[in-house]
C-alpha cells in the first residue's frame, strides 16, 4: 500500500522518516510512502472552493484543493492520504468534523486518515524519556517527569526547558528560524531512538493503529 502523508512542518517530516519504518517495515517491503512537509498549519478556508496561494504552502489553507486533487489522481489505486497535524488548543471533535466536511465536499473522495499529535508533535518525543536522555544526557529529568503526557501545556516549550540551554525562554528570545531548527534537531536526533511499543503517547499509538487498520482493510 502507498501512503501520501501531509504534515505541517519540516520537523514533522523528519520525525516520520524515523517512525514509519518502525511501523510499516522497510520502504517498499511492501509499503511505500511520500512525506510532504508544509510551511505551517494555517486555517481551513471559509469558502472551500476559493483559490489559495500555492507558493505559501500552508497546509489547511490548501487542503480542500489537495484532497480534491488526490481524489482524482489516486482513484482506483491502492493508496491513502494521511493528514497529520498538531491539535494545539483546538477542540478535537469540532476539528475532526471540519476536516471530514472538507473531505465530503470532494466529488471524488480519496481514502483519507486524519490524525492529530496532542498537543504538538513533540509529545511523541516526550513519550520516551529514555530516548531523550540517550541523546541529551544532561536533559533536566525534573522537567521530563513533570510533563503530563499528551496534555495541553506548551509541549515544545516543555521539551525545550528540558534540553535547551536556558530553556524555552532563551529559545523564544532568539526566535525564528532558530526555534524551527531546534525542533528539527530534536525530531531527527530523538526520533531515531524512539521505541514505539513502549511510548507513552496515546496520540502516537492512535496514529500507528490508524495506519495498520488501513492496511488490514485493504
mmCIF file of C-alpha atoms in Angstrom:
data_model
loop_
_atom_site.group_PDB
_atom_site.id
_atom_site.type_symbol
_atom_site.label_atom_id
_atom_site.label_comp_id
_atom_site.label_asym_id
_atom_site.label_seq_id
_atom_site.Cartn_x
_atom_site.Cartn_y
_atom_site.Cartn_z
ATOM 1 C CA UNK A 1 0.000 0.000 0.000
ATOM 2 C CA UNK A 2 1.151 3.573 -0.693
ATOM 3 C CA UNK A 3 0.709 6.475 1.729
ATOM 4 C CA UNK A 4 0.749 10.173 0.849
ATOM 5 C CA UNK A 5 1.452 11.855 4.197
ATOM 6 C CA UNK A 6 0.880 15.577 4.666
ATOM 7 C CA UNK A 7 2.466 17.274 7.685
ATOM 8 C CA UNK A 8 2.556 20.895 8.712
ATOM 9 C CA UNK A 9 6.303 21.452 9.024
ATOM 10 C CA UNK A 10 9.795 20.115 8.428
ATOM 11 C CA UNK A 11 10.244 18.718 11.930
ATOM 12 C CA UNK A 12 7.159 16.534 11.482
ATOM 13 C CA UNK A 13 8.618 15.135 8.275
ATOM 14 C CA UNK A 14 11.925 14.350 9.966
ATOM 15 C CA UNK A 15 10.191 12.553 12.809
ATOM 16 C CA UNK A 16 8.062 10.456 10.460
ATOM 17 C CA UNK A 17 11.114 9.491 8.442
ATOM 18 C CA UNK A 18 12.318 7.718 11.589
ATOM 19 C CA UNK A 19 8.963 6.342 12.711
ATOM 20 C CA UNK A 20 7.401 4.973 9.528
ATOM 21 C CA UNK A 21 9.888 2.125 9.022
ATOM 22 C CA UNK A 22 9.257 1.107 12.629
ATOM 23 C CA UNK A 23 5.519 0.928 11.908
ATOM 24 C CA UNK A 24 5.355 -0.226 8.282
ATOM 25 C CA UNK A 25 8.667 -2.001 7.794
ATOM 26 C CA UNK A 26 11.367 -1.178 5.293
ATOM 27 C CA UNK A 27 10.314 1.080 2.433
ATOM 28 C CA UNK A 28 8.934 -0.938 -0.453
ATOM 29 C CA UNK A 29 8.595 -4.185 1.514
ATOM 30 C CA UNK A 30 5.788 -3.955 0.603
ATOM 31 C CA UNK A 31 4.546 -0.497 1.640
ATOM 32 C CA UNK A 32 5.683 2.841 0.255
ATOM 33 C CA UNK A 33 5.161 6.409 1.344
ATOM 34 C CA UNK A 34 5.857 10.019 0.495
ATOM 35 C CA UNK A 35 6.017 12.639 3.259
ATOM 36 C CA UNK A 36 5.208 16.201 2.207
ATOM 37 C CA UNK A 37 6.048 18.999 4.655
ATOM 38 C CA UNK A 38 4.225 22.314 4.520
ATOM 39 C CA UNK A 39 5.217 25.669 5.997
ATOM 40 C CA UNK A 40 2.636 25.850 8.761
ATOM 41 C CA UNK A 41 -0.827 24.576 9.576
ATOM 42 C CA UNK A 42 -2.894 27.671 8.716
ATOM 43 C CA UNK A 43 -6.705 27.595 8.658
ATOM 44 C CA UNK A 44 -9.374 25.935 6.574
ATOM 45 C CA UNK A 45 -10.780 28.500 4.133
ATOM 46 C CA UNK A 46 -14.354 29.608 4.771
ATOM 47 C CA UNK A 47 -15.123 29.178 1.083
ATOM 48 C CA UNK A 48 -13.820 25.689 0.354
ATOM 49 C CA UNK A 49 -13.781 26.408 -3.377
ATOM 50 C CA UNK A 50 -11.679 29.551 -3.078
ATOM 51 C CA UNK A 51 -8.186 29.502 -4.510
ATOM 52 C CA UNK A 52 -5.212 29.989 -2.202
ATOM 53 C CA UNK A 53 -1.627 30.922 -2.913
ATOM 54 C CA UNK A 54 0.120 27.624 -3.611
ATOM 55 C CA UNK A 55 3.533 29.253 -3.156
ATOM 56 C CA UNK A 56 2.842 29.877 0.534
ATOM 57 C CA UNK A 57 2.464 26.112 1.143
ATOM 58 C CA UNK A 58 0.197 26.396 4.192
ATOM 59 C CA UNK A 59 -1.431 23.014 4.804
ATOM 60 C CA UNK A 60 -5.022 23.657 5.901
ATOM 61 C CA UNK A 61 -5.401 26.604 3.524
ATOM 62 C CA UNK A 62 -4.551 24.252 0.663
ATOM 63 C CA UNK A 63 -6.334 21.159 1.989
ATOM 64 C CA UNK A 64 -9.634 21.398 0.024
ATOM 65 C CA UNK A 65 -7.749 21.597 -3.273
ATOM 66 C CA UNK A 66 -5.256 18.945 -2.193
ATOM 67 C CA UNK A 67 -7.929 16.406 -1.274
ATOM 68 C CA UNK A 68 -9.877 17.113 -4.450
ATOM 69 C CA UNK A 69 -6.715 16.527 -6.461
ATOM 70 C CA UNK A 70 -5.929 13.301 -4.647
ATOM 71 C CA UNK A 71 -9.479 12.126 -5.261
ATOM 72 C CA UNK A 72 -8.724 12.233 -8.962
ATOM 73 C CA UNK A 73 -5.085 11.117 -9.020
ATOM 74 C CA UNK A 74 -5.443 8.239 -6.555
ATOM 75 C CA UNK A 75 -8.796 6.956 -7.821
ATOM 76 C CA UNK A 76 -8.700 3.184 -8.079
ATOM 77 C CA UNK A 77 -5.206 2.895 -6.625
ATOM 78 C CA UNK A 78 -4.058 1.078 -3.515
ATOM 79 C CA UNK A 79 -3.251 4.359 -1.773
ATOM 80 C CA UNK A 80 -4.336 6.553 1.124
ATOM 81 C CA UNK A 81 -3.761 10.134 2.193
ATOM 82 C CA UNK A 82 -2.696 10.779 5.790
ATOM 83 C CA UNK A 83 -3.174 14.291 7.167
ATOM 84 C CA UNK A 84 -1.167 14.642 10.376
ATOM 85 C CA UNK A 85 -1.249 17.973 12.226
ATOM 86 C CA UNK A 86 -0.831 19.332 15.723
ATOM 87 C CA UNK A 87 -4.077 19.673 17.629
ATOM 88 C CA UNK A 88 -2.722 22.674 19.560
ATOM 89 C CA UNK A 89 -5.622 24.154 21.563
ATOM 90 C CA UNK A 90 -8.386 23.128 19.157
ATOM 91 C CA UNK A 91 -11.390 21.080 20.217
ATOM 92 C CA UNK A 92 -10.681 17.651 18.732
ATOM 93 C CA UNK A 93 -14.325 16.741 17.993
ATOM 94 C CA UNK A 94 -15.021 20.033 16.268
ATOM 95 C CA UNK A 95 -11.767 19.965 14.323
ATOM 96 C CA UNK A 96 -12.208 16.409 13.041
ATOM 97 C CA UNK A 97 -15.736 17.277 11.901
ATOM 98 C CA UNK A 98 -14.412 20.291 9.985
ATOM 99 C CA UNK A 99 -11.825 18.107 8.269
ATOM 100 C CA UNK A 100 -14.399 15.485 7.300
ATOM 101 C CA UNK A 101 -16.659 18.240 5.974
ATOM 102 C CA UNK A 102 -13.847 19.229 3.621
ATOM 103 C CA UNK A 103 -13.397 15.622 2.518
ATOM 104 C CA UNK A 104 -17.116 15.132 1.950
ATOM 105 C CA UNK A 105 -17.181 18.117 -0.406
ATOM 106 C CA UNK A 106 -14.877 16.292 -2.830
ATOM 107 C CA UNK A 107 -16.681 14.981 -5.887
ATOM 108 C CA UNK A 108 -14.322 12.013 -5.875
ATOM 109 C CA UNK A 109 -13.132 11.267 -2.353
ATOM 110 C CA UNK A 110 -9.696 9.789 -1.751
ATOM 111 C CA UNK A 111 -9.150 7.384 1.112
ATOM 112 C CA UNK A 112 -8.050 9.688 3.957
ATOM 113 C CA UNK A 113 -6.940 9.289 7.550
ATOM 114 C CA UNK A 114 -6.889 12.392 9.741
ATOM 115 C CA UNK A 115 -4.661 12.236 12.795
ATOM 116 C CA UNK A 116 -3.539 14.701 15.474
ATOM 117 C CA UNK A 117 -0.441 14.998 17.617
ATOM 118 C CA UNK A 118 -1.656 16.181 21.029
ATOM 119 C CA UNK A 119 -0.796 18.948 21.782
ATOM 120 C CA UNK A 120 2.140 19.019 19.408
ATOM 121 C CA UNK A 121 4.450 16.521 17.708
ATOM 122 C CA UNK A 122 6.991 16.945 20.500
ATOM 123 C CA UNK A 123 4.555 14.946 22.666
ATOM 124 C CA UNK A 124 5.685 11.848 20.791
ATOM 125 C CA UNK A 125 9.294 12.616 21.731
ATOM 126 C CA UNK A 126 8.336 13.258 25.357
ATOM 127 C CA UNK A 127 6.639 9.874 25.392
ATOM 128 C CA UNK A 128 10.049 8.209 25.570
ATOM 129 C CA UNK A 129 12.243 9.764 28.252
ATOM 130 C CA UNK A 130 14.964 7.178 27.703
ATOM 131 C CA UNK A 131 15.265 8.225 24.045
ATOM 132 C CA UNK A 132 15.621 11.876 25.082
ATOM 133 C CA UNK A 133 18.229 11.103 27.715
ATOM 134 C CA UNK A 134 20.224 8.890 25.370
ATOM 135 C CA UNK A 135 20.625 11.852 23.010
ATOM 136 C CA UNK A 136 20.649 14.590 25.653
ATOM 137 C CA UNK A 137 22.211 13.046 28.779
ATOM 138 C CA UNK A 138 22.207 16.427 30.542
ATOM 139 C CA UNK A 139 18.458 16.935 29.998
ATOM 140 C CA UNK A 140 16.578 18.096 33.079
ATOM 141 C CA UNK A 141 14.886 14.970 34.373
ATOM 142 C CA UNK A 142 12.684 17.009 36.714
ATOM 143 C CA UNK A 143 11.154 18.758 33.704
ATOM 144 C CA UNK A 144 10.630 15.475 31.867
ATOM 145 C CA UNK A 145 8.996 13.961 34.951
ATOM 146 C CA UNK A 146 6.678 16.950 35.352
ATOM 147 C CA UNK A 147 5.179 16.542 31.865
ATOM 148 C CA UNK A 148 1.649 15.106 31.725
ATOM 149 C CA UNK A 149 1.536 13.022 28.561
ATOM 150 C CA UNK A 150 -0.457 14.494 25.652
ATOM 151 C CA UNK A 151 -1.644 17.415 27.756
ATOM 152 C CA UNK A 152 -2.284 20.950 26.522
ATOM 153 C CA UNK A 153 0.607 22.577 28.307
ATOM 154 C CA UNK A 154 3.009 24.138 25.827
ATOM 155 C CA UNK A 155 4.578 20.880 24.667
ATOM 156 C CA UNK A 156 7.522 22.075 22.625
ATOM 157 C CA UNK A 157 8.348 24.558 25.367
ATOM 158 C CA UNK A 158 8.475 21.684 27.873
ATOM 159 C CA UNK A 159 10.953 19.809 25.713
ATOM 160 C CA UNK A 160 12.998 22.988 25.278
ATOM 161 C CA UNK A 161 13.014 23.522 29.038
ATOM 162 C CA UNK A 162 14.476 20.040 29.395
ATOM 163 C CA UNK A 163 17.134 20.017 26.663
ATOM 164 C CA UNK A 164 17.941 23.562 25.501
ATOM 165 C CA UNK A 165 20.390 25.731 27.397
ATOM 166 C CA UNK A 166 18.337 28.429 29.096
ATOM 167 C CA UNK A 167 15.092 26.604 28.297
ATOM 168 C CA UNK A 168 12.177 27.809 26.211
ATOM 169 C CA UNK A 169 12.588 31.411 27.376
ATOM 170 C CA UNK A 170 16.089 31.567 25.901
ATOM 171 C CA UNK A 171 14.965 29.907 22.680
ATOM 172 C CA UNK A 172 11.998 32.242 22.300
ATOM 173 C CA UNK A 173 14.328 35.197 22.819
ATOM 174 C CA UNK A 174 16.353 34.046 19.808
ATOM 175 C CA UNK A 175 13.136 33.463 17.835
ATOM 176 C CA UNK A 176 12.722 32.041 14.345
ATOM 177 C CA UNK A 177 14.293 30.422 12.397
ATOM 178 C CA UNK A 178 16.245 29.059 15.387
ATOM 179 C CA UNK A 179 13.116 27.614 17.030
ATOM 180 C CA UNK A 180 12.316 25.645 13.905
ATOM 181 C CA UNK A 181 15.918 24.497 13.597
ATOM 182 C CA UNK A 182 15.911 23.162 17.165
ATOM 183 C CA UNK A 183 12.595 21.368 16.607
ATOM 184 C CA UNK A 184 14.090 19.700 13.532
ATOM 185 C CA UNK A 185 17.157 18.659 15.513
ATOM 186 C CA UNK A 186 15.018 17.135 18.267
ATOM 187 C CA UNK A 187 12.841 15.309 15.733
ATOM 188 C CA UNK A 188 15.819 13.824 13.915
ATOM 189 C CA UNK A 189 18.058 13.014 16.867
ATOM 190 C CA UNK A 190 15.438 11.774 19.322
ATOM 191 C CA UNK A 191 13.073 10.323 16.731
ATOM 192 C CA UNK A 192 15.544 7.748 15.522
ATOM 193 C CA UNK A 193 15.821 6.429 19.100
ATOM 194 C CA UNK A 194 12.098 6.281 19.872
ATOM 195 C CA UNK A 195 10.627 2.927 20.849
ATOM 196 C CA UNK A 196 7.045 2.934 19.665
ATOM 197 C CA UNK A 197 5.698 -0.015 21.631
ATOM 198 C CA UNK A 198 6.695 1.460 24.989
ATOM 199 C CA UNK A 199 5.990 5.080 24.052
ATOM 200 C CA UNK A 200 3.574 6.763 26.437
ATOM 201 C CA UNK A 201 1.853 8.996 23.883
ATOM 202 C CA UNK A 202 -1.749 7.926 23.120
ATOM 203 C CA UNK A 203 -1.795 10.112 20.003
ATOM 204 C CA UNK A 204 1.248 8.289 18.605
ATOM 205 C CA UNK A 205 -0.443 4.915 19.136
ATOM 206 C CA UNK A 206 -3.635 6.290 17.566
ATOM 207 C CA UNK A 207 -1.605 7.277 14.515
ATOM 208 C CA UNK A 208 0.023 3.844 14.333
ATOM 209 C CA UNK A 209 -3.241 1.929 14.735
ATOM 210 C CA UNK A 210 -4.878 4.039 12.032
ATOM 211 C CA UNK A 211 -2.182 3.125 9.527
ATOM 212 C CA UNK A 212 -2.405 -0.553 10.375
ATOM 213 C CA UNK A 213 -6.209 -0.545 10.062
ATOM 214 C CA UNK A 214 -5.934 0.895 6.570
ATOM 215 C CA UNK A 215 -3.600 -1.933 5.627
ATOM 216 C CA UNK A 216 -5.800 -4.584 7.212
ATOM 217 C CA UNK A 217 -8.888 -3.223 5.430
ATOM 218 C CA UNK A 218 -7.200 -3.259 2.046
#
